[in-house]
GROMACS .gro file of C-alpha atoms in nm:
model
  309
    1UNK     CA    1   0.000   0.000   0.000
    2UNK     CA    2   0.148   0.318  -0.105
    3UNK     CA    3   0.115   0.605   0.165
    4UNK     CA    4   0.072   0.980   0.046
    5UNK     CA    5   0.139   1.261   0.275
    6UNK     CA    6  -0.008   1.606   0.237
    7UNK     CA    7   0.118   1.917   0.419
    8UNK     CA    8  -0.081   2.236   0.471
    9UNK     CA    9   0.100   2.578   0.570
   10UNK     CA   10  -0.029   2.905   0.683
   11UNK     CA   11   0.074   3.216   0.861
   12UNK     CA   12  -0.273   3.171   1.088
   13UNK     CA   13  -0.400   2.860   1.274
   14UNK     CA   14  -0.743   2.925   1.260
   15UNK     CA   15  -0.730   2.976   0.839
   16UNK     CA   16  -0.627   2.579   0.819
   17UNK     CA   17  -0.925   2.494   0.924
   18UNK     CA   18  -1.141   2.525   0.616
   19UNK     CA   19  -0.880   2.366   0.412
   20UNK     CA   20  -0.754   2.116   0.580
   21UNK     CA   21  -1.111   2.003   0.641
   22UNK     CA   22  -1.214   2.055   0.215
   23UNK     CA   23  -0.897   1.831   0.160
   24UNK     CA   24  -1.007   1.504   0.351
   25UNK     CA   25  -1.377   1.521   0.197
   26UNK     CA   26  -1.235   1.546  -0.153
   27UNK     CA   27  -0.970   1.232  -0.071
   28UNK     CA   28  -1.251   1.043   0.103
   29UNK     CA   29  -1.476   1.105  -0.214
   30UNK     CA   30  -1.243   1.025  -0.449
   31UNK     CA   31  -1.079   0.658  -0.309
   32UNK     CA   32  -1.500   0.593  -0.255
   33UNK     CA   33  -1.548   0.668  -0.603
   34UNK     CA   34  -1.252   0.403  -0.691
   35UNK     CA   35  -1.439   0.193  -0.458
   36UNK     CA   36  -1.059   0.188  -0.242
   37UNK     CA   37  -1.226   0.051   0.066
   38UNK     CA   38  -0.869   0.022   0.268
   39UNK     CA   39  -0.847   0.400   0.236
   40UNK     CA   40  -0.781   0.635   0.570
   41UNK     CA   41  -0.673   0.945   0.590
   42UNK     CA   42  -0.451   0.980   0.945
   43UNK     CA   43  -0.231   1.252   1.093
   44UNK     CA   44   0.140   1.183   1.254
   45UNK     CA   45   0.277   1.557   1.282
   46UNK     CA   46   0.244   1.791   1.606
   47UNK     CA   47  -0.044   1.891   1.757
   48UNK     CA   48  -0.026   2.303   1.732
   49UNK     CA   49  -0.128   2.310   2.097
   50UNK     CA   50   0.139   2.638   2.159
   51UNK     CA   51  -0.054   2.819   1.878
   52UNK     CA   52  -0.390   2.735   2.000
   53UNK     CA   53  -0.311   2.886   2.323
   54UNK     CA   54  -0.190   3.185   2.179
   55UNK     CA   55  -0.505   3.234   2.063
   56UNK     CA   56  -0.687   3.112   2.403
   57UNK     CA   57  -0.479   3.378   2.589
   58UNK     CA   58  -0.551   3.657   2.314
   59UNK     CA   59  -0.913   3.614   2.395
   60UNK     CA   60  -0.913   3.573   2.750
   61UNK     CA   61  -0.686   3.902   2.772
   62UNK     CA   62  -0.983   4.059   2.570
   63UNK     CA   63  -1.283   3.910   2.785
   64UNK     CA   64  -1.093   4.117   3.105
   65UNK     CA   65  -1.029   4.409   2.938
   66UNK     CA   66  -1.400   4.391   2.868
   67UNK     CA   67  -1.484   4.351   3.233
   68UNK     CA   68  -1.238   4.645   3.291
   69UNK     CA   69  -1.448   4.874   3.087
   70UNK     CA   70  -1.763   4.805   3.244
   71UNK     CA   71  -1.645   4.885   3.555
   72UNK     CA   72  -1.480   5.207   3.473
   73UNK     CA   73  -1.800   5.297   3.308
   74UNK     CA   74  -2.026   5.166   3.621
   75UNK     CA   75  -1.781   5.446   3.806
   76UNK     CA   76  -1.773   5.745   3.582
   77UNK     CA   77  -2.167   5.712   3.563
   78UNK     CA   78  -2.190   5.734   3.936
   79UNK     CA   79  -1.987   6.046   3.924
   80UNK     CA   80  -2.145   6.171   3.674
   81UNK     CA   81  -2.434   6.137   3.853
   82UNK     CA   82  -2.296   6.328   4.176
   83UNK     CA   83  -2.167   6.631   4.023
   84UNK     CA   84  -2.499   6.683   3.848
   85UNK     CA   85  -2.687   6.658   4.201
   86UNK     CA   86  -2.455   6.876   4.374
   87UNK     CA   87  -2.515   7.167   4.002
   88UNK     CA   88  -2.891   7.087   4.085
   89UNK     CA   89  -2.884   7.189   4.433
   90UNK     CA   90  -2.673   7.484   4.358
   91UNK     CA   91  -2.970   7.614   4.044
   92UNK     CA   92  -3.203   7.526   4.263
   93UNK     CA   93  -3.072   7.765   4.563
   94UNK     CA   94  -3.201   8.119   4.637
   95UNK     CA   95  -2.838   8.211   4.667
   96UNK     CA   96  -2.625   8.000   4.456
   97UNK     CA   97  -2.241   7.982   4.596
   98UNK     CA   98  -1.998   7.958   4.322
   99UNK     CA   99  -1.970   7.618   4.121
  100UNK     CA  100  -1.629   7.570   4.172
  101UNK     CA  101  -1.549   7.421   3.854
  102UNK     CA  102  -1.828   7.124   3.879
  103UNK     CA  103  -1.915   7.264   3.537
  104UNK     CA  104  -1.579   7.129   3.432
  105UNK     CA  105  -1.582   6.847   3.614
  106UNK     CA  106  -1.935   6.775   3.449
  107UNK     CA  107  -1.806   6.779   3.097
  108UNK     CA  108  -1.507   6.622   3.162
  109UNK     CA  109  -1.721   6.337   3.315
  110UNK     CA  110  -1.921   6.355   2.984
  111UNK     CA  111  -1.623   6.288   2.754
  112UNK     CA  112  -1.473   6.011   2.970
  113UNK     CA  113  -1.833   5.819   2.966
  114UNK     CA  114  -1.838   5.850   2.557
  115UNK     CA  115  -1.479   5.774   2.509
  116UNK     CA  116  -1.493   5.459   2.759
  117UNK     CA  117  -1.837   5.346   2.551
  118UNK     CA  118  -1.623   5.375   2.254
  119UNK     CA  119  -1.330   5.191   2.344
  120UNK     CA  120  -1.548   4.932   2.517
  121UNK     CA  121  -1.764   4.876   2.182
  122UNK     CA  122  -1.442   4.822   2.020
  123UNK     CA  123  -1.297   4.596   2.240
  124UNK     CA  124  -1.652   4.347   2.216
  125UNK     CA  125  -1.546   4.402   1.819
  126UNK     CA  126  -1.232   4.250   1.849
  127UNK     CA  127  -1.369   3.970   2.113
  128UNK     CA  128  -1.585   3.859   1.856
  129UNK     CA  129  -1.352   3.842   1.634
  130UNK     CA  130  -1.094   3.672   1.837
  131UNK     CA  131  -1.353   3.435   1.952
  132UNK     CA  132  -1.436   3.320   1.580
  133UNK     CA  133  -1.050   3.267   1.511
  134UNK     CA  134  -1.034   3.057   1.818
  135UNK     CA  135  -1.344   2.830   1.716
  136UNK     CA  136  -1.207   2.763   1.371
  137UNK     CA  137  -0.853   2.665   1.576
  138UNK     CA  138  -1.088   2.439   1.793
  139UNK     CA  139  -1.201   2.317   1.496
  140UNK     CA  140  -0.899   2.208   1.276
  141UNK     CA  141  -0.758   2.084   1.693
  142UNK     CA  142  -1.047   1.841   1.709
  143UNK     CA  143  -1.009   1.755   1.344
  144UNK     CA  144  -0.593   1.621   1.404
  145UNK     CA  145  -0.729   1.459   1.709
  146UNK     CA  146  -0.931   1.227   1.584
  147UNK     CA  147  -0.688   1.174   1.250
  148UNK     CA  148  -0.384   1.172   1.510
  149UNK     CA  149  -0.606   0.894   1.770
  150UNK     CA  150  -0.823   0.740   1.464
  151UNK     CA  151  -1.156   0.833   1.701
  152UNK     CA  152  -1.489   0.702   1.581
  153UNK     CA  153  -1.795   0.925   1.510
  154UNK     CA  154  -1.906   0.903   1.845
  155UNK     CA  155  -1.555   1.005   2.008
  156UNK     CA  156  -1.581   1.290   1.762
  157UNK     CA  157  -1.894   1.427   1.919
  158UNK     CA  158  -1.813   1.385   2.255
  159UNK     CA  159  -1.442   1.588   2.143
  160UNK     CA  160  -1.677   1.849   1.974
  161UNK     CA  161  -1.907   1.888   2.237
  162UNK     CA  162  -1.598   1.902   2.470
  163UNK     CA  163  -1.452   2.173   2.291
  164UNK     CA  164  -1.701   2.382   2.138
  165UNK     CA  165  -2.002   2.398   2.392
  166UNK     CA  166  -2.107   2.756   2.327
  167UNK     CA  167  -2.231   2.882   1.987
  168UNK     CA  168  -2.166   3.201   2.113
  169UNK     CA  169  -1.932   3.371   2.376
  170UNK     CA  170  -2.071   3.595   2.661
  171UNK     CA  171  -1.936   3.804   2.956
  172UNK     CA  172  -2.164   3.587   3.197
  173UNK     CA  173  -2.039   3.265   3.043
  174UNK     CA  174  -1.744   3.243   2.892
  175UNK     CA  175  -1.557   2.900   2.669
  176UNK     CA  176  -1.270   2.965   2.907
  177UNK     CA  177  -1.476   2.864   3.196
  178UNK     CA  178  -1.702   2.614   3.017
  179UNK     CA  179  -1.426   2.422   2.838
  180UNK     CA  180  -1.220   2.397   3.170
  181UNK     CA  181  -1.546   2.222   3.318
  182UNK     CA  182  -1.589   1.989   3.043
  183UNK     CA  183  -1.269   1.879   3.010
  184UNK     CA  184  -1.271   1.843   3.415
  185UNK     CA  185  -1.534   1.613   3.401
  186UNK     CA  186  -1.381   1.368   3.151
  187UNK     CA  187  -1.041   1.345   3.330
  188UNK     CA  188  -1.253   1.262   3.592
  189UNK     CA  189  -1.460   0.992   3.441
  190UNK     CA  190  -1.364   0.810   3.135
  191UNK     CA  191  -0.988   0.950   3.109
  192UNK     CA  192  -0.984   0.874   3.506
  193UNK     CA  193  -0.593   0.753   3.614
  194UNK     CA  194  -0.747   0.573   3.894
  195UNK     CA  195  -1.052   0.535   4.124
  196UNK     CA  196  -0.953   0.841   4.356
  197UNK     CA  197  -1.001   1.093   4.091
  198UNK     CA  198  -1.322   0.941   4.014
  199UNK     CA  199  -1.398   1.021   4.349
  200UNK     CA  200  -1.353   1.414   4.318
  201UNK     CA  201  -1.610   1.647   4.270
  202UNK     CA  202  -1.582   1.955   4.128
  203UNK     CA  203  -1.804   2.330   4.189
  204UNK     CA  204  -2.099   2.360   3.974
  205UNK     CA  205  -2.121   2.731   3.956
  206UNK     CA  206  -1.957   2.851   3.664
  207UNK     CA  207  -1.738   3.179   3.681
  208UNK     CA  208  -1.474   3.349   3.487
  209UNK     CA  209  -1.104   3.228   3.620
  210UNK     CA  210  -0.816   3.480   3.749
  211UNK     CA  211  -0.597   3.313   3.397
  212UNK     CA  212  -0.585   3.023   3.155
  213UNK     CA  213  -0.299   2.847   3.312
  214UNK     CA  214  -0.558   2.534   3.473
  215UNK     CA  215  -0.696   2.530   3.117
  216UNK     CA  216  -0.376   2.493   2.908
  217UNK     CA  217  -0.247   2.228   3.141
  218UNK     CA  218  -0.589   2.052   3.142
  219UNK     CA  219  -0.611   2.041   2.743
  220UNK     CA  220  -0.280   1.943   2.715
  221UNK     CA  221  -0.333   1.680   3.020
  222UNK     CA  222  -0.645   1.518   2.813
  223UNK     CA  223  -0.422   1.483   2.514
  224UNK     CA  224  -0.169   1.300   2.650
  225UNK     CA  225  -0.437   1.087   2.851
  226UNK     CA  226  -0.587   0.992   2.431
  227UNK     CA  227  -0.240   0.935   2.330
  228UNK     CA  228  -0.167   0.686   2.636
  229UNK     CA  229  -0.456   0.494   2.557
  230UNK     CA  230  -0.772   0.727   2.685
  231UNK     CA  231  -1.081   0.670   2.546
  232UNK     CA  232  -1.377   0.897   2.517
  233UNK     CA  233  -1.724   0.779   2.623
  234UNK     CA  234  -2.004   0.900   2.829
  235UNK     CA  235  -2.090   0.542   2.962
  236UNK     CA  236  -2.155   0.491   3.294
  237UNK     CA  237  -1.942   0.169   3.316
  238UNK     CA  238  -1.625   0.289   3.409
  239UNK     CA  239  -1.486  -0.066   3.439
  240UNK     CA  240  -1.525  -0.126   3.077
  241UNK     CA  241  -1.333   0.186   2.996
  242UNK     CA  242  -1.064   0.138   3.220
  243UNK     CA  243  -1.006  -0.184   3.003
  244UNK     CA  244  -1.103  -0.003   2.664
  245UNK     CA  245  -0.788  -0.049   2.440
  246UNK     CA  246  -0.731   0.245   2.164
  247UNK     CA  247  -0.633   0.123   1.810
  248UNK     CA  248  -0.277   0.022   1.737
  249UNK     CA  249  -0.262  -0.212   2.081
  250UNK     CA  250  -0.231   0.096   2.318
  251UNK     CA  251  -0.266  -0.028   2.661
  252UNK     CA  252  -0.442   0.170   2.959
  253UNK     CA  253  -0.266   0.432   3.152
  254UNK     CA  254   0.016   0.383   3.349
  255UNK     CA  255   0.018   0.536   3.699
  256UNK     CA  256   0.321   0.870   3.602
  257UNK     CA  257   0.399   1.199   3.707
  258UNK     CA  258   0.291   1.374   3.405
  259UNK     CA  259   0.062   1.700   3.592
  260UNK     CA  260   0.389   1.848   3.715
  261UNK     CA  261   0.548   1.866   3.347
  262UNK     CA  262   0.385   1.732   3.063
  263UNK     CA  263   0.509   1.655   2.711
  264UNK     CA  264   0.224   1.560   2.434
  265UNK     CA  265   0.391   1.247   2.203
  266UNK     CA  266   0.353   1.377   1.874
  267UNK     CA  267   0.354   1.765   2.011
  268UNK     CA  268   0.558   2.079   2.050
  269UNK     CA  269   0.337   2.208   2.317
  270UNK     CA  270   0.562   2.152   2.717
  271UNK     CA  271   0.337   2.296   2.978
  272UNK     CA  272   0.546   2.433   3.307
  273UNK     CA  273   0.481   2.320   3.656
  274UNK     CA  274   0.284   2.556   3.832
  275UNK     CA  275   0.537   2.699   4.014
  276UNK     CA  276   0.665   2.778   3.690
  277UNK     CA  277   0.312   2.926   3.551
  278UNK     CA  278   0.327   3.205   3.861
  279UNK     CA  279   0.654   3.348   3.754
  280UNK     CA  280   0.522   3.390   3.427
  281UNK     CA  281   0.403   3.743   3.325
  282UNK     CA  282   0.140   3.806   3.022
  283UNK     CA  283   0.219   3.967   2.741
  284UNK     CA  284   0.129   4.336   2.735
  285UNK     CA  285  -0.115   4.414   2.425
  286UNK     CA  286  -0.090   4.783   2.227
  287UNK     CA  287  -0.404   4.822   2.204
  288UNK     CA  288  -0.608   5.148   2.146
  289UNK     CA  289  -0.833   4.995   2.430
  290UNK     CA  290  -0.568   4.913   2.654
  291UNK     CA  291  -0.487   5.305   2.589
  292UNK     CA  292  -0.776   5.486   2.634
  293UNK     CA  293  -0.816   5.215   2.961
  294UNK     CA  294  -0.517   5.360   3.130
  295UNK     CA  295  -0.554   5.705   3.044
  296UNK     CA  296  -0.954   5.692   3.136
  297UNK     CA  297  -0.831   5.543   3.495
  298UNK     CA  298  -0.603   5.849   3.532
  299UNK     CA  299  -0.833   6.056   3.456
  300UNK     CA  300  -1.077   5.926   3.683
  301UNK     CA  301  -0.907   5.955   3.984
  302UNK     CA  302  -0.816   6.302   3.913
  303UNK     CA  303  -1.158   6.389   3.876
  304UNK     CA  304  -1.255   6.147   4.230
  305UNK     CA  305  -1.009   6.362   4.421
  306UNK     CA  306  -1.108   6.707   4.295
  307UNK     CA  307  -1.411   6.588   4.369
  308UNK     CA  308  -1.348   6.437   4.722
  309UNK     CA  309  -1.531   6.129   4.647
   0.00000   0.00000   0.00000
């Protein structure tokens, strides 16, 4: 049997998606066609996993700045809100005492409200587009998966559902946070190491996380788990996928030391320990909203202490 091997390149991760997936519908058409019934198409190379969490942390960084903005607006609306109570009560007085600049202070207010609405609108534009890049990543990700582990259809759409839960990505709920619990639960259950982690119990209440660092080291703890011999199933009989065997003769998993430094087989992606993961700093993005976010703060408490608020 001769083998063929196809590569793909791009400057993006999330425009290999489309293509990648076009080329193995066109193969698998054509060897049906020729009725070539021994036909598969697999994947050996890496799994991009330090790409895909480039563009994990891009959008996270985006989903805080967006919580930063609504605060800073919640505040300058409440101050707004002062100095035009105190300019009332002045009108409204038989003998008005000087303003004392709160006229200023009023406009100023004004200007900081409509640029932070501004920089805040633009920052949701560039979440959603961030968040449509990083679906077509999960995409192509879930596509060398199951090329790299041979899954069935079946393993597919529990990987799918794993990995793409939310159509579409809000402040309240976030992938970040969904993803994490997803992929919780199945190192917990099917891709269990033993019965002790069966045994854990996780919170139900969803909320955004402080960073991504738990999530990058539990994606890239659930691909090793496939790749030692991890199979995905929402059956209840844990015993019979304990034993489960993954194509090729892959036994089940050995009892290792992988959470405090973990190497994918078959990927460039080395997650630190988490002692590691704290020294770390995030990479500052030039942003017009990260601007206008520092410059607003200033601003703000300029105008809180002229204010004495």
């Amino acid at each position: 049997m001769v083998q063929e091997r196809y590569r793909i390149q791009s400057d993006q991760l999330e425009d290999l998606w489309l293509i990648t997936k076009e080329l193995t519908l066109r193969l698998e058409e054509h060897f049906k066609k020729q009725n070539c019934k021994d036909f598969a198409c697999t994947f050996s190379g890496s799994i991009p996993l330090q790409e895909y969490f480039e563009l994990i942390d891009r959008h996270f960084e985006l989903r805080l700045n967006g919580e930063k903005f609504q605060e800073l607006l919640s505040e300058r609306a409440v101050q707004f809100r002062a100095i035009e109570r105190r300019l009332l009560t002045r009108f409204k007085d038989k003998t008005p005492a000087p303003l004392q600049h709160l006229d200023t202070l009023l406009e100023g207010t004004f200007r900081e409200v409509i640029a932070l609405a501004d920089a805040a609108e633009e920052n949701q534009a560039n979440m959603f587009q961030a968040f449509t890049k990083l679906k077509s990543a999960t995409h192509l990700v879930i596509m060398l998966i199951s090329l790299w582990q041979k899954l069935s259809t079946d393993q597919v759409a529990v990987l799918e559902a794993t990995f793409l839960p939310l159509a579409e990505d809000t402040q309240e709920l976030g992938w970040e946070e969904t993803v994490d619990a997803a992929i919780s639960y199945l190192l917990r259950t099917c891709l269990s190491k033993s019965s002790k982690e069966q045994a854990l119990t996780s919170s139900s209440q969803l909320c955004m996380p402080k960073d991504t660092s738990r999530l990058k080291k539990n994606i890239t703890l659930f691909c090793d788990r496939l790749a030692k011999g991890g199979r995905l199933s929402l059956s209840t009989d844990s015993a019979t996928q304990q034993a489960a065997v993954m194509p090729g003769g892959c036994t089940t998993i050995p009892e290792s030391d992988l959470e405090e430094r973990t190497v994918i087989p078959g990927s460039t992606a080395t997650l630190p320990s988490h002692g590691q993961m704290a020294k770390q700093k995030s990479k500052p993005g030039y942003t017009k909203c990260q601007d206008s976010l520092y410059n607003l703060s200033t601003l703000a408490t300029k105008g809180r202490l002229a204010l004495g608020l």
